[in-house]
Tab-separated table of C-alpha atoms in Angstrom:
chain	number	residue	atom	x	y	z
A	4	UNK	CA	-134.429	-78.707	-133.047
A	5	UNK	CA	-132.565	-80.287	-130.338
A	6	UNK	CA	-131.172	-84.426	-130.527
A	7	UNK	CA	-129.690	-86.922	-128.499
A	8	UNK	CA	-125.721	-87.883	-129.779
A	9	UNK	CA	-125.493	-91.813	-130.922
A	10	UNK	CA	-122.406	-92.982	-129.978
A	11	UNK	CA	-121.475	-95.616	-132.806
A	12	UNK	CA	-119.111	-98.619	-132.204
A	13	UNK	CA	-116.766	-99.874	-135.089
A	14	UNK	CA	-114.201	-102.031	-136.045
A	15	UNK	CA	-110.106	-99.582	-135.795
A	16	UNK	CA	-109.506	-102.154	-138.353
A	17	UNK	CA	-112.627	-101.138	-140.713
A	18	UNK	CA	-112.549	-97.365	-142.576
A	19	UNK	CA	-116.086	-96.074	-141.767
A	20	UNK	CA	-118.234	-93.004	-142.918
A	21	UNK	CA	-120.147	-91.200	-140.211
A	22	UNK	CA	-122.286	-90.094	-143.519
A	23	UNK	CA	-122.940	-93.838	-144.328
A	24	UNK	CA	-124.314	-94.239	-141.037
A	25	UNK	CA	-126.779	-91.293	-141.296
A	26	UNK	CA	-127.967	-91.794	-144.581
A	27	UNK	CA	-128.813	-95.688	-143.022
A	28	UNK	CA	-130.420	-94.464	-139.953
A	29	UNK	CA	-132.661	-91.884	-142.100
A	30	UNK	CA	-133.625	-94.881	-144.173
A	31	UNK	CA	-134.259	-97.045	-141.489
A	32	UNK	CA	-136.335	-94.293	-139.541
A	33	UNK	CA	-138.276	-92.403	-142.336
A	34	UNK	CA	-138.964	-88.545	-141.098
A	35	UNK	CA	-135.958	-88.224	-138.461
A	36	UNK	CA	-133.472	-85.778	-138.785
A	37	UNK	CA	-129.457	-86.733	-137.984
A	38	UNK	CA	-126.594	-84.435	-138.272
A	39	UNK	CA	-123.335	-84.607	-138.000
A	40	UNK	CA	-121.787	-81.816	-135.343
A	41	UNK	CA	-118.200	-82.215	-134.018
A	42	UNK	CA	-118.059	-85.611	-134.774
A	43	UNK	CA	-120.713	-87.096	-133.383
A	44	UNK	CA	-124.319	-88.059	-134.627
A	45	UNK	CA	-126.779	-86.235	-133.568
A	46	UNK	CA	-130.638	-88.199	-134.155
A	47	UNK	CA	-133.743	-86.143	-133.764
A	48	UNK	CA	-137.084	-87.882	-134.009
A	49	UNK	CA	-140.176	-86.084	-135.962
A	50	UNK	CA	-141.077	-82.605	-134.202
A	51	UNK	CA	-144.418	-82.377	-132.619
A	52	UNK	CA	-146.789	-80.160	-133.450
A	53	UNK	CA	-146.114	-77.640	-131.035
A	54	UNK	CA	-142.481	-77.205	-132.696
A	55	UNK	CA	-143.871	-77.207	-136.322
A	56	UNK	CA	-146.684	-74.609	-135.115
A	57	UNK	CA	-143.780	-72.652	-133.956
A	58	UNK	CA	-141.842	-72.657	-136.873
A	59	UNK	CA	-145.133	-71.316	-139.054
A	60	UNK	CA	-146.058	-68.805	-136.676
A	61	UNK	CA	-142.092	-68.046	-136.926
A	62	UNK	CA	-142.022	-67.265	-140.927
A	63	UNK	CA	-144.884	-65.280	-140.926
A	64	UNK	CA	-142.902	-61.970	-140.050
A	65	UNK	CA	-139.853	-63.003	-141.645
A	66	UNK	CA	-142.174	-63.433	-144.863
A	67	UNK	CA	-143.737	-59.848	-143.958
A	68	UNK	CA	-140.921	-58.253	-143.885
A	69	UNK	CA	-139.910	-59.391	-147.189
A	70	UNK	CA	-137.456	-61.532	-146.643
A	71	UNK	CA	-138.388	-63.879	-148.805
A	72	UNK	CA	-137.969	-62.919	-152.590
A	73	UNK	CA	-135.614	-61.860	-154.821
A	74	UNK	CA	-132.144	-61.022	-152.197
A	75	UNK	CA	-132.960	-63.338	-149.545
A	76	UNK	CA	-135.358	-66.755	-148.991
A	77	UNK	CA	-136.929	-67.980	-145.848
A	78	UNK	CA	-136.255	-71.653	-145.744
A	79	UNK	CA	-136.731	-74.923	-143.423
A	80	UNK	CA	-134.336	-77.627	-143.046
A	81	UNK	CA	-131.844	-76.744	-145.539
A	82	UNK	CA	-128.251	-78.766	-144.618
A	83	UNK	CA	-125.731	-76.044	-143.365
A	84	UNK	CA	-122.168	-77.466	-143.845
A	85	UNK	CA	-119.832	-76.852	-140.910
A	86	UNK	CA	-116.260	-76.442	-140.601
A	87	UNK	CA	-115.932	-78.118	-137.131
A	88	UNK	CA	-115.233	-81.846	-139.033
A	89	UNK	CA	-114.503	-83.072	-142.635
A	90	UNK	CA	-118.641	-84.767	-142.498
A	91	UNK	CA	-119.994	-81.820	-140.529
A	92	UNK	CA	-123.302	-80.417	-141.209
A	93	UNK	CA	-126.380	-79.472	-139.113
A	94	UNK	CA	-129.877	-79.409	-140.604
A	95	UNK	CA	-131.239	-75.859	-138.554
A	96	UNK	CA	-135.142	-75.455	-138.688
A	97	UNK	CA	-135.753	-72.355	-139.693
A	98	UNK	CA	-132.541	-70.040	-142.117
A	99	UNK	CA	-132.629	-67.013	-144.034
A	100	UNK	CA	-130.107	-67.254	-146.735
A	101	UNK	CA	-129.446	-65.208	-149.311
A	102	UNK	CA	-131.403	-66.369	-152.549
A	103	UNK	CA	-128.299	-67.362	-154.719
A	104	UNK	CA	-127.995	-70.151	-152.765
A	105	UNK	CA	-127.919	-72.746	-155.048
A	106	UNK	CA	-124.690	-71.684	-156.197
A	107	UNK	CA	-123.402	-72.885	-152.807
A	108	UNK	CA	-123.900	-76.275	-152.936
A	109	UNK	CA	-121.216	-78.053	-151.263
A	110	UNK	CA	-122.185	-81.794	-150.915
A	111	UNK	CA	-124.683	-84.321	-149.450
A	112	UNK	CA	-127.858	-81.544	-149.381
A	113	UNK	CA	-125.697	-78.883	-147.224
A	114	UNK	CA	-124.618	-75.540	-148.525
A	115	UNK	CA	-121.408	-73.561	-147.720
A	116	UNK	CA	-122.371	-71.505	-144.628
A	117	UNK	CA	-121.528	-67.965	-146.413
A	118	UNK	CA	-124.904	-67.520	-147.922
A	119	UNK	CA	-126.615	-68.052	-144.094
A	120	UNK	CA	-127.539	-64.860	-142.885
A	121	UNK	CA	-129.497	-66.532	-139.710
A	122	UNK	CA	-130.232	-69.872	-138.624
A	123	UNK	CA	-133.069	-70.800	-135.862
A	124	UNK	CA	-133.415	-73.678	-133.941
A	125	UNK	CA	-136.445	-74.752	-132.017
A	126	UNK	CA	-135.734	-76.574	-129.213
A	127	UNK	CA	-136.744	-80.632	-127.967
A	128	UNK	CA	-136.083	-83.089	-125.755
A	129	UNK	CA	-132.149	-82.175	-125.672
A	130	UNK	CA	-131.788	-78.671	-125.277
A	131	UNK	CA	-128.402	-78.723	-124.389
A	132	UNK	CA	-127.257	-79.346	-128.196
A	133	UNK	CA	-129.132	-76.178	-128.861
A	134	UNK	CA	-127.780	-74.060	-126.324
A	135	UNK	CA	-124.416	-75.366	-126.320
A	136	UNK	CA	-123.284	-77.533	-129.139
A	137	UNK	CA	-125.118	-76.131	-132.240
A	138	UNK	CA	-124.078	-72.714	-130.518
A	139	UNK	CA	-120.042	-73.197	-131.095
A	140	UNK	CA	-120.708	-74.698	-134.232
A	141	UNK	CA	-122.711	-72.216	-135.638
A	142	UNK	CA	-119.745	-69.594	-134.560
A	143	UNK	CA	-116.955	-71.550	-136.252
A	144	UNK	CA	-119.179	-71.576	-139.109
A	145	UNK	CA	-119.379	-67.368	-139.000
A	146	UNK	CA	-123.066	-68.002	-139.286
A	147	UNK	CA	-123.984	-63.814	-138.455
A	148	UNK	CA	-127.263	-64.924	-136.283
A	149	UNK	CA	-128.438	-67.610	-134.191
A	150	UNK	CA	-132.016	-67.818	-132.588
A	151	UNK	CA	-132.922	-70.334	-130.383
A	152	UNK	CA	-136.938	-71.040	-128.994
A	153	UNK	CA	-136.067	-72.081	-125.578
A	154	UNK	CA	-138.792	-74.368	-124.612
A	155	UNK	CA	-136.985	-76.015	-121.576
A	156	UNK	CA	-136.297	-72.410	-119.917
A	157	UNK	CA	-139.341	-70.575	-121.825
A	158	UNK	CA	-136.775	-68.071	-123.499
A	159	UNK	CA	-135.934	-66.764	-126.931
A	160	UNK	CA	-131.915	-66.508	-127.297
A	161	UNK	CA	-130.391	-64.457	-130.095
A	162	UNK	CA	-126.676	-64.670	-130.428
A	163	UNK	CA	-124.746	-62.650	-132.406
A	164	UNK	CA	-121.498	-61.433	-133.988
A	165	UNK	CA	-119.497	-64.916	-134.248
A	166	UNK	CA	-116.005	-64.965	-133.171
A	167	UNK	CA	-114.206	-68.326	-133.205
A	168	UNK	CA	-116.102	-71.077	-130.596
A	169	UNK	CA	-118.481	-68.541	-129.403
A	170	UNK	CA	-120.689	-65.719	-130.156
A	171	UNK	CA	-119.521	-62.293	-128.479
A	172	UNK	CA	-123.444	-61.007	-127.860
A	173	UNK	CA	-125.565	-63.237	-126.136
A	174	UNK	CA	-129.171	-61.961	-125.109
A	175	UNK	CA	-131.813	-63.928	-123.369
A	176	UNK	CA	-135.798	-62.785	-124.034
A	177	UNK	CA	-138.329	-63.087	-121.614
A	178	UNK	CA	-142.104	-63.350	-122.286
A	179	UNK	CA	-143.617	-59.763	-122.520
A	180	UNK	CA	-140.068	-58.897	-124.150
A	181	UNK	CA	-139.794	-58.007	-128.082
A	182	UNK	CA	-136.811	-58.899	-129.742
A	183	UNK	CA	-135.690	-56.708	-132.983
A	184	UNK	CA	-133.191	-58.604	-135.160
A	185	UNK	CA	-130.268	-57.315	-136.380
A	186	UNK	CA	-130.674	-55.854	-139.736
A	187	UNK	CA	-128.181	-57.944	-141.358
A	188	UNK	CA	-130.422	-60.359	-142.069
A	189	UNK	CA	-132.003	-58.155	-145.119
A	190	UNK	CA	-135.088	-56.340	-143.143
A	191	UNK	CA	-135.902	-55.129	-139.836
A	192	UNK	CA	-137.953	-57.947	-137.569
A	193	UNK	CA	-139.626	-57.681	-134.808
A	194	UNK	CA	-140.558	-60.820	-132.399
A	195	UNK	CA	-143.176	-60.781	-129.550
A	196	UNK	CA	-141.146	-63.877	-127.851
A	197	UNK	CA	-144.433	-64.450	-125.502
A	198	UNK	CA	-146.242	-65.152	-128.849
A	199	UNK	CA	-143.592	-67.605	-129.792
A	200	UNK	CA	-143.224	-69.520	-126.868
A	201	UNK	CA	-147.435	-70.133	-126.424
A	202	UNK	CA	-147.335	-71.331	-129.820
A	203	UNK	CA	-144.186	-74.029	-129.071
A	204	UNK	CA	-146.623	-74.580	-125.942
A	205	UNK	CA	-149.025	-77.947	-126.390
A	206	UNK	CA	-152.591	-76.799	-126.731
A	207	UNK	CA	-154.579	-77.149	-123.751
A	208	UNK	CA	-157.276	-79.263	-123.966
């Protein structure tokens, strides 16, 4: 999911906690989703339905493939703590971790980045953070796979093999494409990315 960055003013004589400011905004704005990415605070509001629709139609062959049991889970919004900033995380929609990850609890609901084996992001109104800010952040973090839903472009990007700010493989899909994952991620998977992108499409009515 993509978000807009707040920029927050404070006092140079006042310590202040990006975290603090988060954990105010989520209470202020029940069901948005901030992270904290380089820095900066990044505020998504509640997905529509086209996203969550994606997401569903998205675990179903992750699920199939049996990803989800006793080596690996299939998760949604589980905090993914990055090394780009002493409060980093991101929240990704959509991980396959492997299924000890409890044991990888680092602090404030985000787990050490070592038991992600993919993260997927479905994109909103600000794609860019996707595409570009999520992207380096996700390669500092070694994170093995990154999929992004494209619904700005209509295109399914899978980035792989992390190596420092960037991601050496870089593939854009194309409805009518299919997209096989990497096996890393515990199974072979198989997307039909036109599939994916009509169901991230609204409805017609």
């Amino acid at each position: 999911m993509s978000a807009a960055s707040v920029e927050q003013p404070f006092d140079d004589d006042e310590p202040f906690s990006l975290t603090a400011i988060a954990d105010e905004i989520m209470e202020r704005h029940p069901g948005y989703r901030v992270e904290i990415v380089g820095g900066h605070l990044l505020v998504t509001p509640s997905p529509d339905a086209p996203h969550a629709r994606a997401l569903t139609g998205l675990m179903i062959p992750f699920i199939t493939a049996g990803l989800h049991g006793d080596e690996t889970e299939v998760l949604q919004n589980v905090g993914l703590w990055l090394p780009t900033g002493d409060e980093d995380y991101a929240i990704p929609d959509l991980v396959i971790v492997d299924a000890d990850i409890d044991d990888h609890f680092v602090e404030n609901n985000a787990y050490d980045p070592v038991c992600f084996r993919l993260v997927l992001e479905v994109t909103s109104s600000n794609w860019k953070d996707d595409l570009k800010t999520k992207a380096v952040a996700y390669a500092k973090a070694e994170v093995p796979v990154y999929v992004i839903v494209d619904r700005k472009h209509q295109r399914l990007h899978v980035l792989t093999d992390p190596a420092g700010e960037k991601y050496e493989h870089h593939r854009p899909y194309s409805p009518g494409e299919t997209v096989t994952l990497p096996e890393s991620i515990g199974a072979k998977v198989t997307l039909d990315v036109d599939e994916i992108l009509k169901a991230a499409q609204k409805k017609a009515s």
